PDB file of C-alpha atoms in Angstrom:
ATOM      1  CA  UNK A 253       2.296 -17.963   3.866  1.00  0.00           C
ATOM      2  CA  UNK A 254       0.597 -16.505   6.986  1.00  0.00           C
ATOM      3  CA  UNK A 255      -1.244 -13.003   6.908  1.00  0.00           C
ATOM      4  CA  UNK A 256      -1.288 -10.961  10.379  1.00  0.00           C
ATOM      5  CA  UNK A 257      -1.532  -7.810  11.832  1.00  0.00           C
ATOM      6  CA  UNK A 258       1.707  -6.448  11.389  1.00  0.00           C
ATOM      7  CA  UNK A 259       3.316  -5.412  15.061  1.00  0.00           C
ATOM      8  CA  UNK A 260       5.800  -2.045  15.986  1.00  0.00           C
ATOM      9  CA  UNK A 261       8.932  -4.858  15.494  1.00  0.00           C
ATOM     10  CA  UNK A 262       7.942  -5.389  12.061  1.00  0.00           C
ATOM     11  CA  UNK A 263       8.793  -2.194  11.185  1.00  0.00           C
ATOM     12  CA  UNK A 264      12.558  -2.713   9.940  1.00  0.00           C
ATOM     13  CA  UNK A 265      11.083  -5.683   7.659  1.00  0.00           C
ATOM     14  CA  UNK A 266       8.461  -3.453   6.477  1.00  0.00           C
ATOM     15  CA  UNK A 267      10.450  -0.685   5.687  1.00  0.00           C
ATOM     16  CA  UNK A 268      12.664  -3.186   3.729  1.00  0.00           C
ATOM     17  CA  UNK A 269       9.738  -4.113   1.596  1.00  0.00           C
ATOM     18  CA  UNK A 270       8.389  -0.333   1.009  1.00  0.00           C
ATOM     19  CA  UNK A 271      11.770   0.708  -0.487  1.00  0.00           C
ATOM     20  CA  UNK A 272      12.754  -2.606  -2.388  1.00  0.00           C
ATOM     21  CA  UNK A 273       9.134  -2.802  -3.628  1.00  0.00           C
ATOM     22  CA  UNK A 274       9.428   1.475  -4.490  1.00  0.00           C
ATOM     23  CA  UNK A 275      12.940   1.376  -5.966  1.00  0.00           C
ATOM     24  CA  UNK A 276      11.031  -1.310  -8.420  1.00  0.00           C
ATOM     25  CA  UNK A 277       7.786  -0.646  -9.108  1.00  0.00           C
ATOM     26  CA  UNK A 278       8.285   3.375  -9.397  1.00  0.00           C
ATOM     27  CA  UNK A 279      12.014   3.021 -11.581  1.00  0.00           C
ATOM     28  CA  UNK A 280      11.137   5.259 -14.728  1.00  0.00           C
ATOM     29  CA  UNK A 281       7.924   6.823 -13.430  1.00  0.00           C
ATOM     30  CA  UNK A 282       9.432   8.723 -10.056  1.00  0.00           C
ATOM     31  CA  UNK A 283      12.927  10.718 -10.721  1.00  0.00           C
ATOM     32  CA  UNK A 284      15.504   7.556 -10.180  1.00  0.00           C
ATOM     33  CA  UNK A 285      17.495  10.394  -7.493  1.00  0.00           C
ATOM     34  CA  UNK A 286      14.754   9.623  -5.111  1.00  0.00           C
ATOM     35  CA  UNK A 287      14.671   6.054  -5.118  1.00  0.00           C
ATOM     36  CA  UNK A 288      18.456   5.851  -5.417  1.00  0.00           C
ATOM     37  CA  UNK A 289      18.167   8.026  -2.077  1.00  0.00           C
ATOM     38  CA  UNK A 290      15.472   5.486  -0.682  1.00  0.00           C
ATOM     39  CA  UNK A 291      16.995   3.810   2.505  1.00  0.00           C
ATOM     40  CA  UNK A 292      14.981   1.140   4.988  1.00  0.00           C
ATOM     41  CA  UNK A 293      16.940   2.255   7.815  1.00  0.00           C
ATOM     42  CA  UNK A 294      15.626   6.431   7.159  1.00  0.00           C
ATOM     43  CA  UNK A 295      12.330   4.173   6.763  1.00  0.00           C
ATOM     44  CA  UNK A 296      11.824   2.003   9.894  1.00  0.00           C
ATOM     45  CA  UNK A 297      11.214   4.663  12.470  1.00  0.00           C
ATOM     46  CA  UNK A 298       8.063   5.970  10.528  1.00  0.00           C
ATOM     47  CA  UNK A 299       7.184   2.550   9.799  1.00  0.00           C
ATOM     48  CA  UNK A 300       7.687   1.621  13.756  1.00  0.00           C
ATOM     49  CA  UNK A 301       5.439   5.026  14.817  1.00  0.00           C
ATOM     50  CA  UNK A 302       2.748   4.195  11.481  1.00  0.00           C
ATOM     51  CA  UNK A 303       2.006   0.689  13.292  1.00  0.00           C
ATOM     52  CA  UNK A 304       1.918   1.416  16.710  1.00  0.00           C
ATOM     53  CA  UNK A 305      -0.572   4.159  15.942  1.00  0.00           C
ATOM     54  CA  UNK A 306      -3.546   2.035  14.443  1.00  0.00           C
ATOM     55  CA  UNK A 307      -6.443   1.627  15.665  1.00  0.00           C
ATOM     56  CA  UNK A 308      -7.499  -1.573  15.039  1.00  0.00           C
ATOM     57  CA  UNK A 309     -10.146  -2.636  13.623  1.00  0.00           C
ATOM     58  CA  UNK A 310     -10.817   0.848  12.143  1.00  0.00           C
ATOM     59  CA  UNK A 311      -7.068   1.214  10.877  1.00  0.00           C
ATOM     60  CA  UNK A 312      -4.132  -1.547  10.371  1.00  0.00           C
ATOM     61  CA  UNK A 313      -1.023  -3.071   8.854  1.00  0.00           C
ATOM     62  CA  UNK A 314      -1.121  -6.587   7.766  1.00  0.00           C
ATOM     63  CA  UNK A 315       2.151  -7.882   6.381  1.00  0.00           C
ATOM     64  CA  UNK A 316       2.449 -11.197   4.100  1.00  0.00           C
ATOM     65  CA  UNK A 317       4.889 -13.846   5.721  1.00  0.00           C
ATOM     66  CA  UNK A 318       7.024 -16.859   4.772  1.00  0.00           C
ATOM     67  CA  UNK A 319       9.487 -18.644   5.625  1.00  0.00           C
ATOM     68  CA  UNK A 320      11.833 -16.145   4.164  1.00  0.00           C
ATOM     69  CA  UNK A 321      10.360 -13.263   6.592  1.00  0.00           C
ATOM     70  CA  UNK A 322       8.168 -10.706   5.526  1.00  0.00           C
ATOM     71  CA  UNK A 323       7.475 -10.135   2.251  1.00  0.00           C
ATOM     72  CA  UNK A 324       4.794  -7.954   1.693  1.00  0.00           C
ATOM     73  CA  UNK A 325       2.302  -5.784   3.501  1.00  0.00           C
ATOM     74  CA  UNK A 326      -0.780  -3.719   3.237  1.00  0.00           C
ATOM     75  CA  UNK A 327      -2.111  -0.528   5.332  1.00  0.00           C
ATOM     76  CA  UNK A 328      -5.423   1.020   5.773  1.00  0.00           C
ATOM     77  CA  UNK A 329      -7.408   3.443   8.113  1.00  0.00           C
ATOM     78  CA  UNK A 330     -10.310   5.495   7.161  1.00  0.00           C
ATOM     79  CA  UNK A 331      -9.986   8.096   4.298  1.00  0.00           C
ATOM     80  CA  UNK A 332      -9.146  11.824   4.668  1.00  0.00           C
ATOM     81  CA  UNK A 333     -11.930  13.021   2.678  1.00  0.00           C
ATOM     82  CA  UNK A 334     -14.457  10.498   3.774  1.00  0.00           C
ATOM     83  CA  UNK A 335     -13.792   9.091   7.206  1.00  0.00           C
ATOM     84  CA  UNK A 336     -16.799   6.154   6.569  1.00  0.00           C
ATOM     85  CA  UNK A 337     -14.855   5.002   3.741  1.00  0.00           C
ATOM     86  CA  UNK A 338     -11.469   3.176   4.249  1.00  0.00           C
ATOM     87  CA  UNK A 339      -8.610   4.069   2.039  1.00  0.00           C
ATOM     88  CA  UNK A 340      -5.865   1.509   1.192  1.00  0.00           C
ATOM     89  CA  UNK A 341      -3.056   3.793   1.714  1.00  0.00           C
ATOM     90  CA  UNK A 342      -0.147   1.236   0.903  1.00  0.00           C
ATOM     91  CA  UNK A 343       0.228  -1.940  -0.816  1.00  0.00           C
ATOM     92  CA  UNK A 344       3.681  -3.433  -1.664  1.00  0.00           C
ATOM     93  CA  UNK A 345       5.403  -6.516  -1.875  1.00  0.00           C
ATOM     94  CA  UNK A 346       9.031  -7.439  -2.641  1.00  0.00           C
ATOM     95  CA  UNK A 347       9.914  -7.803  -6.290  1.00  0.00           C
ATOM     96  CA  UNK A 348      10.322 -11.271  -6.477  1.00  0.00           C
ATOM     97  CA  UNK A 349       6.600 -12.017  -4.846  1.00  0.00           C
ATOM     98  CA  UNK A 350       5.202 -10.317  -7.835  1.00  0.00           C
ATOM     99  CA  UNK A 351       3.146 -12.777  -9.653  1.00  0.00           C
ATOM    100  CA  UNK A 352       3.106 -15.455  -7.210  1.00  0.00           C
ATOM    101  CA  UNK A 353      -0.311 -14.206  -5.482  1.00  0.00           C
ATOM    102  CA  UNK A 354       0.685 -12.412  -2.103  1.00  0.00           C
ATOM    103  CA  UNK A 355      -0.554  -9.386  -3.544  1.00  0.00           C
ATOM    104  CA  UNK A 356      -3.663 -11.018  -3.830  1.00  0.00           C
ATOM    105  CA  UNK A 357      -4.061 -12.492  -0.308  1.00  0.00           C
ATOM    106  CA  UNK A 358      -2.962  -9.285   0.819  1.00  0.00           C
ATOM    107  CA  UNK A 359      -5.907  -7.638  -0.897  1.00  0.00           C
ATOM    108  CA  UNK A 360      -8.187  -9.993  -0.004  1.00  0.00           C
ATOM    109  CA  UNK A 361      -7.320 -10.222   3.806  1.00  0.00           C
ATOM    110  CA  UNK A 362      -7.199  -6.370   3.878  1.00  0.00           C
ATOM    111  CA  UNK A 363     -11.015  -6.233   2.422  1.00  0.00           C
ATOM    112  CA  UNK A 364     -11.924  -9.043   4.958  1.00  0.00           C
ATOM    113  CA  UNK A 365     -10.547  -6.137   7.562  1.00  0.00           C
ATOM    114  CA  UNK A 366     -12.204  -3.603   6.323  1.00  0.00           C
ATOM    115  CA  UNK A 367     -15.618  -5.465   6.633  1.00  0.00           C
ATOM    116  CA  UNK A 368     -14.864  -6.395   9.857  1.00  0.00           C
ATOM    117  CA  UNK A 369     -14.258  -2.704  10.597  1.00  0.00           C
ATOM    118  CA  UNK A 370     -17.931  -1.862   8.923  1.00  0.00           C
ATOM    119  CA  UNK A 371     -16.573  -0.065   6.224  1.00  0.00           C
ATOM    120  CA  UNK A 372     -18.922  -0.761   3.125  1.00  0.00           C
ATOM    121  CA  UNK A 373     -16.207   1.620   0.217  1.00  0.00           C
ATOM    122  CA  UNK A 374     -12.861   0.961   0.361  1.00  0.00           C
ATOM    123  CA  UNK A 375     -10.594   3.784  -1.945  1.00  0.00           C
ATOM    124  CA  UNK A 376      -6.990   4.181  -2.877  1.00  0.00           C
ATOM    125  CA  UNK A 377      -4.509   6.098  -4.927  1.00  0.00           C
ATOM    126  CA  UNK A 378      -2.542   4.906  -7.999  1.00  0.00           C
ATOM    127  CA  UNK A 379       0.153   6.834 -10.302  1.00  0.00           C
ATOM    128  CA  UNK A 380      -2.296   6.588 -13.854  1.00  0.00           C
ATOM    129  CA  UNK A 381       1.323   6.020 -15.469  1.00  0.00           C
ATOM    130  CA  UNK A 382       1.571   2.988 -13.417  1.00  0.00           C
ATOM    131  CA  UNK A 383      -0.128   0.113 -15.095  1.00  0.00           C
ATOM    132  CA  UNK A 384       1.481  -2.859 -13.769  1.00  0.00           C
ATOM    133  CA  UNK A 385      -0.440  -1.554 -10.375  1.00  0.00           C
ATOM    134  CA  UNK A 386      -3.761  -0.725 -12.438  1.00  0.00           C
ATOM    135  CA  UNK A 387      -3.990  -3.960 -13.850  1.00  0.00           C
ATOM    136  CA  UNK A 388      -3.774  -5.281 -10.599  1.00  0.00           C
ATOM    137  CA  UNK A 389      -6.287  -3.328  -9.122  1.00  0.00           C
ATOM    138  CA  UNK A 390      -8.595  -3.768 -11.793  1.00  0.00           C
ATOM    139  CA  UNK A 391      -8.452  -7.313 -12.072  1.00  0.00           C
ATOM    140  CA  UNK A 392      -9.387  -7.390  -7.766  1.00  0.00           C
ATOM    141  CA  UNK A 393     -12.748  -5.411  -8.799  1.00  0.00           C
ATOM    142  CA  UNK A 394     -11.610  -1.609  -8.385  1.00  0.00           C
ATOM    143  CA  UNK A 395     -12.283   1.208 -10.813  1.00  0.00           C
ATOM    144  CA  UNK A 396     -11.076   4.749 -11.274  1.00  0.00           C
ATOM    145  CA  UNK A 397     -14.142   7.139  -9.625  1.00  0.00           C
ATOM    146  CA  UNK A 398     -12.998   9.991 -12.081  1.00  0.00           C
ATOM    147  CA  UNK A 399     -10.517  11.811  -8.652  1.00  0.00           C
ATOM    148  CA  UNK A 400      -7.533  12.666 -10.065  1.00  0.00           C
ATOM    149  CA  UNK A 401      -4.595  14.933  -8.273  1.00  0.00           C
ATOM    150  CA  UNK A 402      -0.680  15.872  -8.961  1.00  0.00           C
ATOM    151  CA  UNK A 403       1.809  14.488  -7.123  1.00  0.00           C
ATOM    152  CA  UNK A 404       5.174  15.686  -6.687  1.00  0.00           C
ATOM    153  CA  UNK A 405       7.130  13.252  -5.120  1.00  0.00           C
ATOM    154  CA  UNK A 406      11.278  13.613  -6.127  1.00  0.00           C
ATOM    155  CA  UNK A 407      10.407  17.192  -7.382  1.00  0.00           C
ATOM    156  CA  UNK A 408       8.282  15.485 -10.945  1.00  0.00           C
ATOM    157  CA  UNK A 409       4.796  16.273 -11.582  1.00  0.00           C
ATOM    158  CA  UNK A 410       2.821  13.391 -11.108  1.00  0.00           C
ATOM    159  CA  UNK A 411      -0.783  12.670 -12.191  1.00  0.00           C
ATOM    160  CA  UNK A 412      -2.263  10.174  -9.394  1.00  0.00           C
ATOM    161  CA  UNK A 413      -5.788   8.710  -9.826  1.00  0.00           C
ATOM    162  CA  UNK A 414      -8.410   7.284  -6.927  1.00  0.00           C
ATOM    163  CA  UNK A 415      -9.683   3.976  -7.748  1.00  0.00           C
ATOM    164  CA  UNK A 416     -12.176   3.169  -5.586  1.00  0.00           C
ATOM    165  CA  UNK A 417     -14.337  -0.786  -4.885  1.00  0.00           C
ATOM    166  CA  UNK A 418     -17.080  -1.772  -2.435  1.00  0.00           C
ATOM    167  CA  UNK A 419     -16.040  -3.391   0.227  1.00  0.00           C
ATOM    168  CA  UNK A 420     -18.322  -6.829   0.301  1.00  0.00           C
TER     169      UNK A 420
END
């Protein structure tokens, strides 16, 4: 497997992963209508615009990739709220990469970036129903920092907490 900075002709790959890895990892916690409605093709444009638009070092896509194509990827840039900090705005791979440690390299390569980039607190947001993700993020050193807000993505209320990690 081979980590990289993920380029605007990765974007119909990476949309493929978002949605598989959504349509997943959200079934039973996002209304089902909305992922059922998920599409890679309505996907790949934003995806092709998202990656051409970073700024690397300071923002970035890295995608996970194997000899079956891409199968995960990671983005980051500097947080909304805090524009020192770096926020991990997306993290997915496909469904059948969970448990085999992409996630993992993913995580750790997108850190490395961040250092790179000078950022010293990395954040990011996580459904609090969602503890598949939690545990994840928990094991990799990141804690909830008490931020909480609703989401209300497919028209349900959802309760989304910020988990936040140094960077080093």
């Amino acid at each position: 497997m081979q980590i990289r900075q993920a380029w605007p002709d990765d974007a119909s790959a990476v949309a493929g992963v978002y949605v598989r890895s959504w349509q997943a990892a959200f079934a039973g916690l996002v209304p089902q209508h909305y992922l059922d409605a998920m599409e890679p093709s309505r996907e790949e444009s934003e995806w092709k615009t998202r990656i051409a638009e970073t700024r690397w070092p300071s923002s970035g896509v890295l995608v996970a990739e194997t000899e079956a194509g891409i199968v995960g990827f990671a983005g980051f840039g500097p947080s909304q709220e805090t524009p020192a900090v770096a926020e991990i705005g997306t993290l997915y791979a496909m469904p059948e990469a969970w448990g085999t440690g992409i996630g993992k390299q993913l995580m750790l390569a997108t850190l490395t970036a961040l250092g790179q980039a000078d950022y010293t607190q990395a954040t990011l947001w996580v459904l609090e129903d969602n503890e598949r993700a939690r545990r994840f993020y928990e094991a990799a050193g990141w804690h909830a920092d008490g931020t909480a807000v609703q989401d209300t993505t497919g028209g349900a209320s959802l309760n989304k907490l910020r988990y936040r990690r140094p960077v080093g």
